[in-house]
Coordinates of C-alpha atoms in Angstrom, one line a residue:
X1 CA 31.1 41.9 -3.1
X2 CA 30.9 39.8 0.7
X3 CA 32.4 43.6 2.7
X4 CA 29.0 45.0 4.5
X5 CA 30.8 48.2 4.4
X6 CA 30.3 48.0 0.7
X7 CA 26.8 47.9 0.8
X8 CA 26.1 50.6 3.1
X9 CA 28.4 52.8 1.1
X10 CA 27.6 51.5 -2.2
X11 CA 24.0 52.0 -2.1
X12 CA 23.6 55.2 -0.7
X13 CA 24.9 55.4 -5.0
X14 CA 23.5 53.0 -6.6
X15 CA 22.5 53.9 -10.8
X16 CA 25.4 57.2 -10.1
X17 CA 28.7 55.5 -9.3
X18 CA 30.8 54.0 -6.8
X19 CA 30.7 56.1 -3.9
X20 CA 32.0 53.5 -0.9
X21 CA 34.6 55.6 0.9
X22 CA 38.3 55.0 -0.1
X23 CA 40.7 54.1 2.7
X24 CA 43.6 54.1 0.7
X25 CA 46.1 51.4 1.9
X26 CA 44.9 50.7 4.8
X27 CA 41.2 48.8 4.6
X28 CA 41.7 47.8 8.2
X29 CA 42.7 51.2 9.4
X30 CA 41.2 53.0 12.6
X31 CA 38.4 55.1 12.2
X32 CA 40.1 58.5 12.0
X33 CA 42.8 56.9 9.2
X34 CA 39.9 55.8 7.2
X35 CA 37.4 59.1 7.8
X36 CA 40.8 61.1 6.8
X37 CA 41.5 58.6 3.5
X38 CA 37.7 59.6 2.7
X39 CA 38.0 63.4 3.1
X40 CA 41.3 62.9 0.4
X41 CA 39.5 60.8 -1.8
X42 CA 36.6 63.3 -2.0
X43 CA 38.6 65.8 -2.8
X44 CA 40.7 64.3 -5.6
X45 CA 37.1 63.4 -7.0
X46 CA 35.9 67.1 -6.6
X47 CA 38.9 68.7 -8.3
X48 CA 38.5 66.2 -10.9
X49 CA 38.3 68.0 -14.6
X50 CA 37.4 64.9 -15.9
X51 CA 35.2 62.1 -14.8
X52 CA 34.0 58.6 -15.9
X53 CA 32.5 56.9 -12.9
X54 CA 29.6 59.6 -12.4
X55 CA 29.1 60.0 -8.5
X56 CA 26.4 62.4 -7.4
X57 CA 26.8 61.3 -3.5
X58 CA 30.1 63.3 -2.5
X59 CA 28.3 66.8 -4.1
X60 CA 27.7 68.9 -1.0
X61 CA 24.7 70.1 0.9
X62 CA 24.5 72.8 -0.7
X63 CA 24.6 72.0 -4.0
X64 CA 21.8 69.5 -3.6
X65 CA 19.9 71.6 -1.9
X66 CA 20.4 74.4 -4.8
X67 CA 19.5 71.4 -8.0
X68 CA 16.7 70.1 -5.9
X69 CA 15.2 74.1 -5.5
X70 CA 16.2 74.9 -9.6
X71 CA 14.6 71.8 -10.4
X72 CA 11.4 72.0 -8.8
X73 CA 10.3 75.7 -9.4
X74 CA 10.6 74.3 -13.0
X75 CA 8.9 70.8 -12.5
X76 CA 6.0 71.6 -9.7
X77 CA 3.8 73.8 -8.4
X78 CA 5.5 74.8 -5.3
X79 CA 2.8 77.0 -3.9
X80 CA 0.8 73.7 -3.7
X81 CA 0.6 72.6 0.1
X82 CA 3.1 70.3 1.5
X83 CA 2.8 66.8 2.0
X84 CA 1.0 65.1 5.0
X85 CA 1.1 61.1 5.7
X86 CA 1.9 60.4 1.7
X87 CA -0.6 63.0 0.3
X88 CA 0.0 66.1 -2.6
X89 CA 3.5 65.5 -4.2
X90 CA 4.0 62.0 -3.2
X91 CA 0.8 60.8 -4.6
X92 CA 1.6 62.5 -7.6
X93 CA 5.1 60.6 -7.7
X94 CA 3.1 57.5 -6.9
X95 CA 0.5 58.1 -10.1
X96 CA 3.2 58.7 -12.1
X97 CA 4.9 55.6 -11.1
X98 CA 2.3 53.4 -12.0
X99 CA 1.7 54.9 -15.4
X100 CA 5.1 54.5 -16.6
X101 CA 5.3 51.0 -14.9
X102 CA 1.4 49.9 -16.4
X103 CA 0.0 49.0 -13.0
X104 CA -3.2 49.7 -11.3
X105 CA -1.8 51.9 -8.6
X106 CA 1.8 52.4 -6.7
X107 CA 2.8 52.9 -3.4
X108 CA 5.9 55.3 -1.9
X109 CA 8.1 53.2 0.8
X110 CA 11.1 55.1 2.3
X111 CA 13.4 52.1 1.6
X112 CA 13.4 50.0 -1.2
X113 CA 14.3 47.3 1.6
X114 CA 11.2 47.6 3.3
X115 CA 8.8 48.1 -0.1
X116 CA 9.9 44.7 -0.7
X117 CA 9.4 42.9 2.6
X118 CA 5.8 44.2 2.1
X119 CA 5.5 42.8 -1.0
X120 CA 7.1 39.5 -0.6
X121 CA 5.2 39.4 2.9
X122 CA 2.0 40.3 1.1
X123 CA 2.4 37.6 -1.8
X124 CA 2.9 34.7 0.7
X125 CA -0.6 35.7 2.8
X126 CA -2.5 35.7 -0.7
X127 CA -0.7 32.7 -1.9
X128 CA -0.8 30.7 1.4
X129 CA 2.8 29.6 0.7
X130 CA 5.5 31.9 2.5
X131 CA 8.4 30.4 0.8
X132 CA 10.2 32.6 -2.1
X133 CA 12.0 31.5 -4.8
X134 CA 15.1 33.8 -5.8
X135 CA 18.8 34.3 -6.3
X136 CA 21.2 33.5 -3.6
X137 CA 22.8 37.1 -4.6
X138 CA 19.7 38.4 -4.8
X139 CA 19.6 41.9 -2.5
X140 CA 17.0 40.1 0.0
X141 CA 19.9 37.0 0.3
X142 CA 22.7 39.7 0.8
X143 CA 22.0 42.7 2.2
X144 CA 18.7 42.7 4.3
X145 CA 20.0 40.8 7.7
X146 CA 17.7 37.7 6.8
X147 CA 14.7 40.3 7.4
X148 CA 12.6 37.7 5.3
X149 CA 12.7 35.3 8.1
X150 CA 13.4 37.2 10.7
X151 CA 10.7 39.6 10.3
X152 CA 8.7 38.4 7.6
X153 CA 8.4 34.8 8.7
X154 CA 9.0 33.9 5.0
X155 CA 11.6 31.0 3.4
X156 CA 13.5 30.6 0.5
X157 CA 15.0 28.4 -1.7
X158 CA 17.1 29.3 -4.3
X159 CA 16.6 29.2 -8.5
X160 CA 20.4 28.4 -8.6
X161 CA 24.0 28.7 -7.5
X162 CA 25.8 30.2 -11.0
X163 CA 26.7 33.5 -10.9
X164 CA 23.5 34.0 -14.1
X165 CA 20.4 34.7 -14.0
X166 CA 18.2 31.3 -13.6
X167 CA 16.5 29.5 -16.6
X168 CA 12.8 28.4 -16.7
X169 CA 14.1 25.0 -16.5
X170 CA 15.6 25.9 -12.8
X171 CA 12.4 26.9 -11.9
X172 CA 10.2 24.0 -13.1
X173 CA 12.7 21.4 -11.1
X174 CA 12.7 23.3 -8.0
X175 CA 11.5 20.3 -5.5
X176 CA 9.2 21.6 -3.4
X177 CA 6.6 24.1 -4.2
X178 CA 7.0 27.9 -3.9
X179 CA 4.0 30.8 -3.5
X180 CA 6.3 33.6 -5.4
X181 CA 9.6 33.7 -7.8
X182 CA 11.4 36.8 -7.3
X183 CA 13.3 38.1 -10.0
X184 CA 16.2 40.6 -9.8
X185 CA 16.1 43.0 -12.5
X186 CA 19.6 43.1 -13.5
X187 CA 20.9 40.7 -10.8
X188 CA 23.4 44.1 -9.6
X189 CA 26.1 41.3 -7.2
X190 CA 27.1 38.9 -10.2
X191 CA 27.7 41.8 -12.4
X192 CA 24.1 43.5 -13.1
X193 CA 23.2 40.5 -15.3
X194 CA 20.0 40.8 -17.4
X195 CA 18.6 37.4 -19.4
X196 CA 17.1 38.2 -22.8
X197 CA 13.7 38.9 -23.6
X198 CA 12.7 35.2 -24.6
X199 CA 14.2 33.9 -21.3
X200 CA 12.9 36.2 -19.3
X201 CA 9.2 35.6 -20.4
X202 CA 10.1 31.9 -20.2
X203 CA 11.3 31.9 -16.6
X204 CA 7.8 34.5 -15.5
X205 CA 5.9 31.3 -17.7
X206 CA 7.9 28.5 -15.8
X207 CA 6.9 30.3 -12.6
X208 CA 2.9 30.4 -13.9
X209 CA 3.2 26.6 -14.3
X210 CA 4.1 26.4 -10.7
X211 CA 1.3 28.3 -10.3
X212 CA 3.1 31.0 -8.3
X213 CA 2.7 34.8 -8.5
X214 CA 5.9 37.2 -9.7
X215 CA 7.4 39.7 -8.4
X216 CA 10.3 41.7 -9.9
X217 CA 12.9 43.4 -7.4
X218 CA 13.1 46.6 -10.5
X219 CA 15.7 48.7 -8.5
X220 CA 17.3 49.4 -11.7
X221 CA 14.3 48.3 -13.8
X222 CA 14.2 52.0 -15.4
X223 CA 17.7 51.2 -17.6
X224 CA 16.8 47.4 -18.8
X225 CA 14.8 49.2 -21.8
X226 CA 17.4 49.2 -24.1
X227 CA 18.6 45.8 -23.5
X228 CA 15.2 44.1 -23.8
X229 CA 13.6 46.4 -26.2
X230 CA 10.6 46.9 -24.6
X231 CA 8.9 49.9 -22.6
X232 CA 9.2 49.6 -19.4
X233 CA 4.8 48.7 -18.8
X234 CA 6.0 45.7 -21.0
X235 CA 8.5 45.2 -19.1
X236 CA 6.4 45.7 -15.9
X237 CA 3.2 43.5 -17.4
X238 CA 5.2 40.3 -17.0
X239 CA 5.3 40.5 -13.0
X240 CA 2.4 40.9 -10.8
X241 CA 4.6 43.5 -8.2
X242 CA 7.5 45.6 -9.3
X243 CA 9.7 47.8 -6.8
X244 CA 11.9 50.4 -8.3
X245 CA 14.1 52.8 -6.7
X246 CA 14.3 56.3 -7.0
X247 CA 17.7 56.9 -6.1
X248 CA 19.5 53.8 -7.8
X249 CA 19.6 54.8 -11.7
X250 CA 17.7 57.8 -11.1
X251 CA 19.9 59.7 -8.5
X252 CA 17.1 60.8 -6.0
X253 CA 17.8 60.8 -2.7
X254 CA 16.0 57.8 -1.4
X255 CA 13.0 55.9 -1.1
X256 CA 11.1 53.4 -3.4
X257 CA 8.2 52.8 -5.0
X258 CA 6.1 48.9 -4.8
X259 CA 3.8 49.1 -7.9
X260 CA 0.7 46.0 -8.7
X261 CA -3.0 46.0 -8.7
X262 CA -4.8 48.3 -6.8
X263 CA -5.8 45.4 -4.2
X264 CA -1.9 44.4 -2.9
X265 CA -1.2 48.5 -3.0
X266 CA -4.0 48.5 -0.8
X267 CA -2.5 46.0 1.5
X268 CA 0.7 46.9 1.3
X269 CA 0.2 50.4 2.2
X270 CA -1.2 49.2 5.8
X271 CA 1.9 46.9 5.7
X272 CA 4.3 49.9 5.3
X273 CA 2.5 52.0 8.1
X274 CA 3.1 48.3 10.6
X275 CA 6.9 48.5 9.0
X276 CA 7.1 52.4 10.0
X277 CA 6.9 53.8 6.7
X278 CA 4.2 56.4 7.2
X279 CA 6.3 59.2 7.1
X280 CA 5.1 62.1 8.0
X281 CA 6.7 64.6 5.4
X282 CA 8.3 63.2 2.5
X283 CA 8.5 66.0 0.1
X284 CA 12.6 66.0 -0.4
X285 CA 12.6 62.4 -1.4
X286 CA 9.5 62.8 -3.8
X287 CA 10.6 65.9 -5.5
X288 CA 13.9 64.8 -6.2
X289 CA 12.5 61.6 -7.4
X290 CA 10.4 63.0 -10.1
X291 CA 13.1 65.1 -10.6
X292 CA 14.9 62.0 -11.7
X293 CA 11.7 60.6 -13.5
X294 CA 12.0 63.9 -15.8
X295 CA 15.9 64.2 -16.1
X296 CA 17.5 60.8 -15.8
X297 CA 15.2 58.5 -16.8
X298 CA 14.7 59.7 -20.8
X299 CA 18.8 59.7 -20.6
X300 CA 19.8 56.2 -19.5
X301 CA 19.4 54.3 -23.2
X302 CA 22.2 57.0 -24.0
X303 CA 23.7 56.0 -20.6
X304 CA 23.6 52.3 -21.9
X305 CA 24.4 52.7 -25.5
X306 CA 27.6 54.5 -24.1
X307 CA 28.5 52.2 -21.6
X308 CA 29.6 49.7 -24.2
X309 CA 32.0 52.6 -25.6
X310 CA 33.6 52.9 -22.5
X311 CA 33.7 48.6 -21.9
X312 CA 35.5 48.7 -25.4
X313 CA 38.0 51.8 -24.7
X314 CA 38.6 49.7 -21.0
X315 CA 39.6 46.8 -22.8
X316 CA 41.7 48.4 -24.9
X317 CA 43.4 50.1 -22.5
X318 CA 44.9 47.0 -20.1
X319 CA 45.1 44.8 -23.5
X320 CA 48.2 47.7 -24.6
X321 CA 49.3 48.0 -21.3
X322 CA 49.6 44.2 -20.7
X323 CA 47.8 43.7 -17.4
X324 CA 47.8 39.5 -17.2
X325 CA 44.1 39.2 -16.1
X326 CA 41.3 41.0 -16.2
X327 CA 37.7 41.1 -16.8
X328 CA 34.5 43.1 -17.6
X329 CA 31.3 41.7 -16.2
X330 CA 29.3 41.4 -18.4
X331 CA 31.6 41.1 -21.5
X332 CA 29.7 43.4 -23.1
X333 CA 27.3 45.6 -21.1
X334 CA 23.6 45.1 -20.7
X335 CA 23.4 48.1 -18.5
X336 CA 25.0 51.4 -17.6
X337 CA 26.5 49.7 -14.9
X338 CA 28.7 46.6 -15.2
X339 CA 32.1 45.1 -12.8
X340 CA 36.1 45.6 -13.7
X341 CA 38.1 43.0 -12.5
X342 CA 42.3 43.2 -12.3
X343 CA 44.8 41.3 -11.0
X344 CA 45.5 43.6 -7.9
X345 CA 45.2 44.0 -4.2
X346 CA 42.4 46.1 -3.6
X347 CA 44.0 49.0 -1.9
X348 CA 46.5 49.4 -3.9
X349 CA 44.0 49.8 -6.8
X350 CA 42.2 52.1 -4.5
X351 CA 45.2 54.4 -4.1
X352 CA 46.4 54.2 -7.7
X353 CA 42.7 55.6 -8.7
X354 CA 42.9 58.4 -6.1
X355 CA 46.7 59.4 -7.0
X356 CA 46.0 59.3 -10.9
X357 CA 43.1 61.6 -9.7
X358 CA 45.2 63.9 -8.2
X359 CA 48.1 64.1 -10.5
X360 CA 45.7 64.0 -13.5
X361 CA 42.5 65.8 -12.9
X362 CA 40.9 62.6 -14.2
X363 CA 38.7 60.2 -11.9
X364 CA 38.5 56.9 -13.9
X365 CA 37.9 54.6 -11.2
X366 CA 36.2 54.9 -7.5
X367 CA 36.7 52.3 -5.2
X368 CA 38.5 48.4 -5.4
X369 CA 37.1 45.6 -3.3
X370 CA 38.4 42.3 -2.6
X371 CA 35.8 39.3 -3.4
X372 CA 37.2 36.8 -5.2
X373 CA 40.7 34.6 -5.3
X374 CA 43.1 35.7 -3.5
X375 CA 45.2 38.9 -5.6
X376 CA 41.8 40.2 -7.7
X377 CA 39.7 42.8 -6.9
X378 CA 36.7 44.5 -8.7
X379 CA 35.1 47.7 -8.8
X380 CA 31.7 48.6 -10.0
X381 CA 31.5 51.3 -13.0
X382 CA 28.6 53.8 -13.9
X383 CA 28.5 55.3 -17.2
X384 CA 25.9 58.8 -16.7
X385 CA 26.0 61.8 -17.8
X386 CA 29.9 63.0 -16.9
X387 CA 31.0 59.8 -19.2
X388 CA 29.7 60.6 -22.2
X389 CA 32.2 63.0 -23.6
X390 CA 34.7 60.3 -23.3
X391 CA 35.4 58.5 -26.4
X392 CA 37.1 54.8 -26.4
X393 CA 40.5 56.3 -27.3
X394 CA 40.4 58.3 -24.5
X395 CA 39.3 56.0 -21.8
X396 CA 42.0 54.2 -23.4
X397 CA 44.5 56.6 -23.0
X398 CA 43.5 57.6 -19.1
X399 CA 43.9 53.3 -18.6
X400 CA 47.5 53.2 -19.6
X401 CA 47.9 55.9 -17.1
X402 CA 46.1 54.5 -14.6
X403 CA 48.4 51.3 -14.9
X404 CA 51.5 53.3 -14.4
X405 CA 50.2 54.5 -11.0
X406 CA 49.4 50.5 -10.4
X407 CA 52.8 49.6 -11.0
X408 CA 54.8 52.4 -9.7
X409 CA 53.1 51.3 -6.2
X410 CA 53.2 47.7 -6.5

C-alpha cells in the first residue's frame, strides 16, 4: 500500500487489525471532515457485537490502562523497583527474548525502525561492506525515509522485483557483492508472504556462499511457527540478528527487541544510546510486552490455523454474491494476517464497512486502500482472538451482507 498515511496508521496496529482511520467518502477531505469520519468509524467499531478484524488500537485510555494494571499484578512483581536506563523489567523482557529466540543476549529499542538501523549499521562495520541486500517492499525500502542512507550511510540492492519472497538463486546472481541479506519475515507489503522451510534455509545458505552475514527483520516472526513448523530458536538459529516487535502480533504498545550474539548486543546497545534510544523509563512498553509474550504469543498458531477458516468463509461469500474480481493474498494464508482485494473504489468500500457496522453490529472489514489498477482496492485482515468464534458460514453470511451495502452505494 504506496499512501504514507497508511503506514503511520497501520502500524501503530500491526499483528491486531487494521486500525488506519476511515474517512469515509472523502480520502482527500479536510482535516476536521476526516478527524470527524474517524470519531464515526470508531464508534461503529465499538458498538460492534461482533468482530472479525481484531483491533486493539481504538480501545480507550482507560481500558489499557486497566488490562495493563490486571495483567501485571498477575505477571510481575510490582513492588520490584522501577526501571532506570533499561534495567529491572526491561532486562527481564530482554532475557526472555533471547531465550525464546535462541540467542546469546537481546537488546530493548523503542522502535523497531531504529533496532534495525543499528543492526544493519552494525553488520556493515563488522563486514566492511555497507551494502544490504533485501526486498524492494521490504519495511527499510518503504517506510523508513531512506534512513539507511541517509543516516546509516549504508546501500542496497535488491534480491528481486516480484511481489515473492526471493529464491537462493536471486541471491547467488546478485552482481556485485553484499556484506548482509536481509530477510523479511513474512514480507507484510506483498501480502505477508512466507517461503517454505526448504527455501528459506536455501536462500540463508545462498547468502553464506556470498559469504555475507543474515539478518532477519522478525516483526511478525512470533506467528511464522505454524507455517514453518519449527520453534521459533529454530527459526531464529538460521540468522545471525533477528528484530521482533512487541506490538506487531503481540499487541504491546511499542518498542522492539534486536536479538544476536552477545558481541553485536553489545554494540548495538551503544548504537541505540547514539540513535536516542536510552530511554529513561520504559516500564509501560516492557510490561505490556511480556504481557503479550504470556497471552498472545501461545495463541497465534490458533490465530493462524483460524485464519484459513475465515480465507475459506471470505471466499465463499463474494463467490455467492458474484463480485467479478477479487482476491486473497496469499491464496491460502501463511499467517494470521493476509490482504482482500475487490473490485471497488476504496472509499466506497470504506463506507460500506462502516455502514454494515452500524446497521449490523458486525465489523467485518476496517479500512480500503487504493494501490493497484485503477478501480481495486485492498484491505489488510487480522484473524485474533475476537475472530475465532466465527465459523466459515458465518463470515459467509456477514459477506453477502457486506456486498449489499457495496452495491446499494455504488
Amino acid at each position: 500500500m504506496t499512501d504514507a498515511r497508511r503506514e503511520g496508521a497501520e502500524d501503530a496496529g500491526d499483528g491486531v487489525g487494521d486500525v488506519a482511520d476511515v474517512a469515509e467518502g472523502s480520502l482527500g477531505a479536510e482535516p476536521d471532515a476526516e478527524e470527524a469520519a474517524a470519531r464515526r468509524r470508531r464508534a461503529a467499531w465499538r458498538a460492534a457485537e461482533r468482530i472479525l478484524n481484531q483491533n486493539v488500537v481504538d480501545r480507550s485510555l482507560g481500558e489499557h490502562l486497566a488490562d495493563l494494571a490486571a495483567w501485571a499484578e498477575r505477571g510481575y512483581d510490582l513492588d520490584e523497583p522501577g526501571d532506570k536506563y533499561g534495567d529491572g523489567v526491561v532486562a527481564e523482557l530482554e532475557r526472555r527474548v533471547a531465550e525464546l529466540l535462541g540467542k546469546e543476549a537481546a537488546a530493548f529499542f523503542p522502535s523497531g525502525t531504529m533496532a534495525q538501523q543499528v543492526a544493519l549499521r552494525c553488520w556493515a562495520g563488522r563486514t566492511g561492506n555497507p551494502v544490504v541486500a533485501l526486498h524492494p517492499e521490504s519495511h527499510p525500502e518503504r517506510w523508513e525515509g531512506e534512513a539507511l542512507s541517509v543516516v546509516s550511510g549504508l546501500r542496497v540492492v535488491h534480491t528481486t522485483t516480484e511481489a515473492r519472497q526471493p529464491t537462493a538463486d536471486e541471491v547467488r546472481e546478485l552482481p556485485e557483492p553484499f556484506g548482509t541479506l536481509m530477510v523479511e519475515l513474512p514480507l507484510r507489503d506483498p501480502g505477508f508472504l512466507l517461503p517454505s522451510w526448504e527455501e528459506l534455509t536455501e536462500l540463508v545458505e545462498a547468502a553464506r556462499e556470498r559469504e555475507a552475514v543474515v539478518h532477519f527483520d522478525g516483526a511478525r516472526l512470533w506467528e511464522t511457527t505454524e507455517h514453518f513448523g519449527r520453534p521459533l530458536a529454530e527459526i531464529a538459529d538460521l540468522a545471525d540478528s533477528v528484530y521482533v516487535s512487541f506490538y506487531k502480533s503481540l499487541g504491546g504498545f511499542s518498542g522492539a527487541a534486536l536479538a544476536g550474539d552477545a558481541s553485536l548486543v553489545a554494540e548495538a546497545r551503544v548504537w541505540r544510546h547514539r540513535y536516542g534510544g536510552q530511554v529513561f523509563r520504559q516500564f509501560p512498553q516492557a510490561l505490556a510486552a511480556l504481557a503479550g509474550l504470556e497471552r498472545e504469543l501461545p495463541r497465534l498458531p490458533g490465530y493462524v490455523a483460524h485464519a484459513k477458516v475465515v480465507a475459506e468463509g471470505l471466499r465463499a461469500g463474494f463467490a455467492e454474491a458474484g463480485v467479478p474480481w477479487f482476491r486473497l493474498v496469499p491464496e491460502v494464508p501463511t499467517t494470521h494476517q493476509f490482504h482482500v482485494w475487490l473490485p471497488y473504489a476504496a472509499d466506497l468500500l470504506t463506507e460500506a464497512a462502516v455502514r454494515q457496522a452500524e446497521s449490523t453490529r458486525t465489523a467485518l472489514f476496517g479500512r480500503f486502500f487504493a494501490d493497484g489498477p485503477p478501480g481495486l482496492a485492498v484491505t489488510e485482515l487480522t484473524v485474533a482472538s475476537e475472530a475465532l468464534s466465527w465459523s466459515a458460514d458465518e463470515v459467509r453470511r456477514a459477506v453477502l451482507d457486506f456486498v449489499e451495502e457495496v452495491r446499494a452505494l455504488a
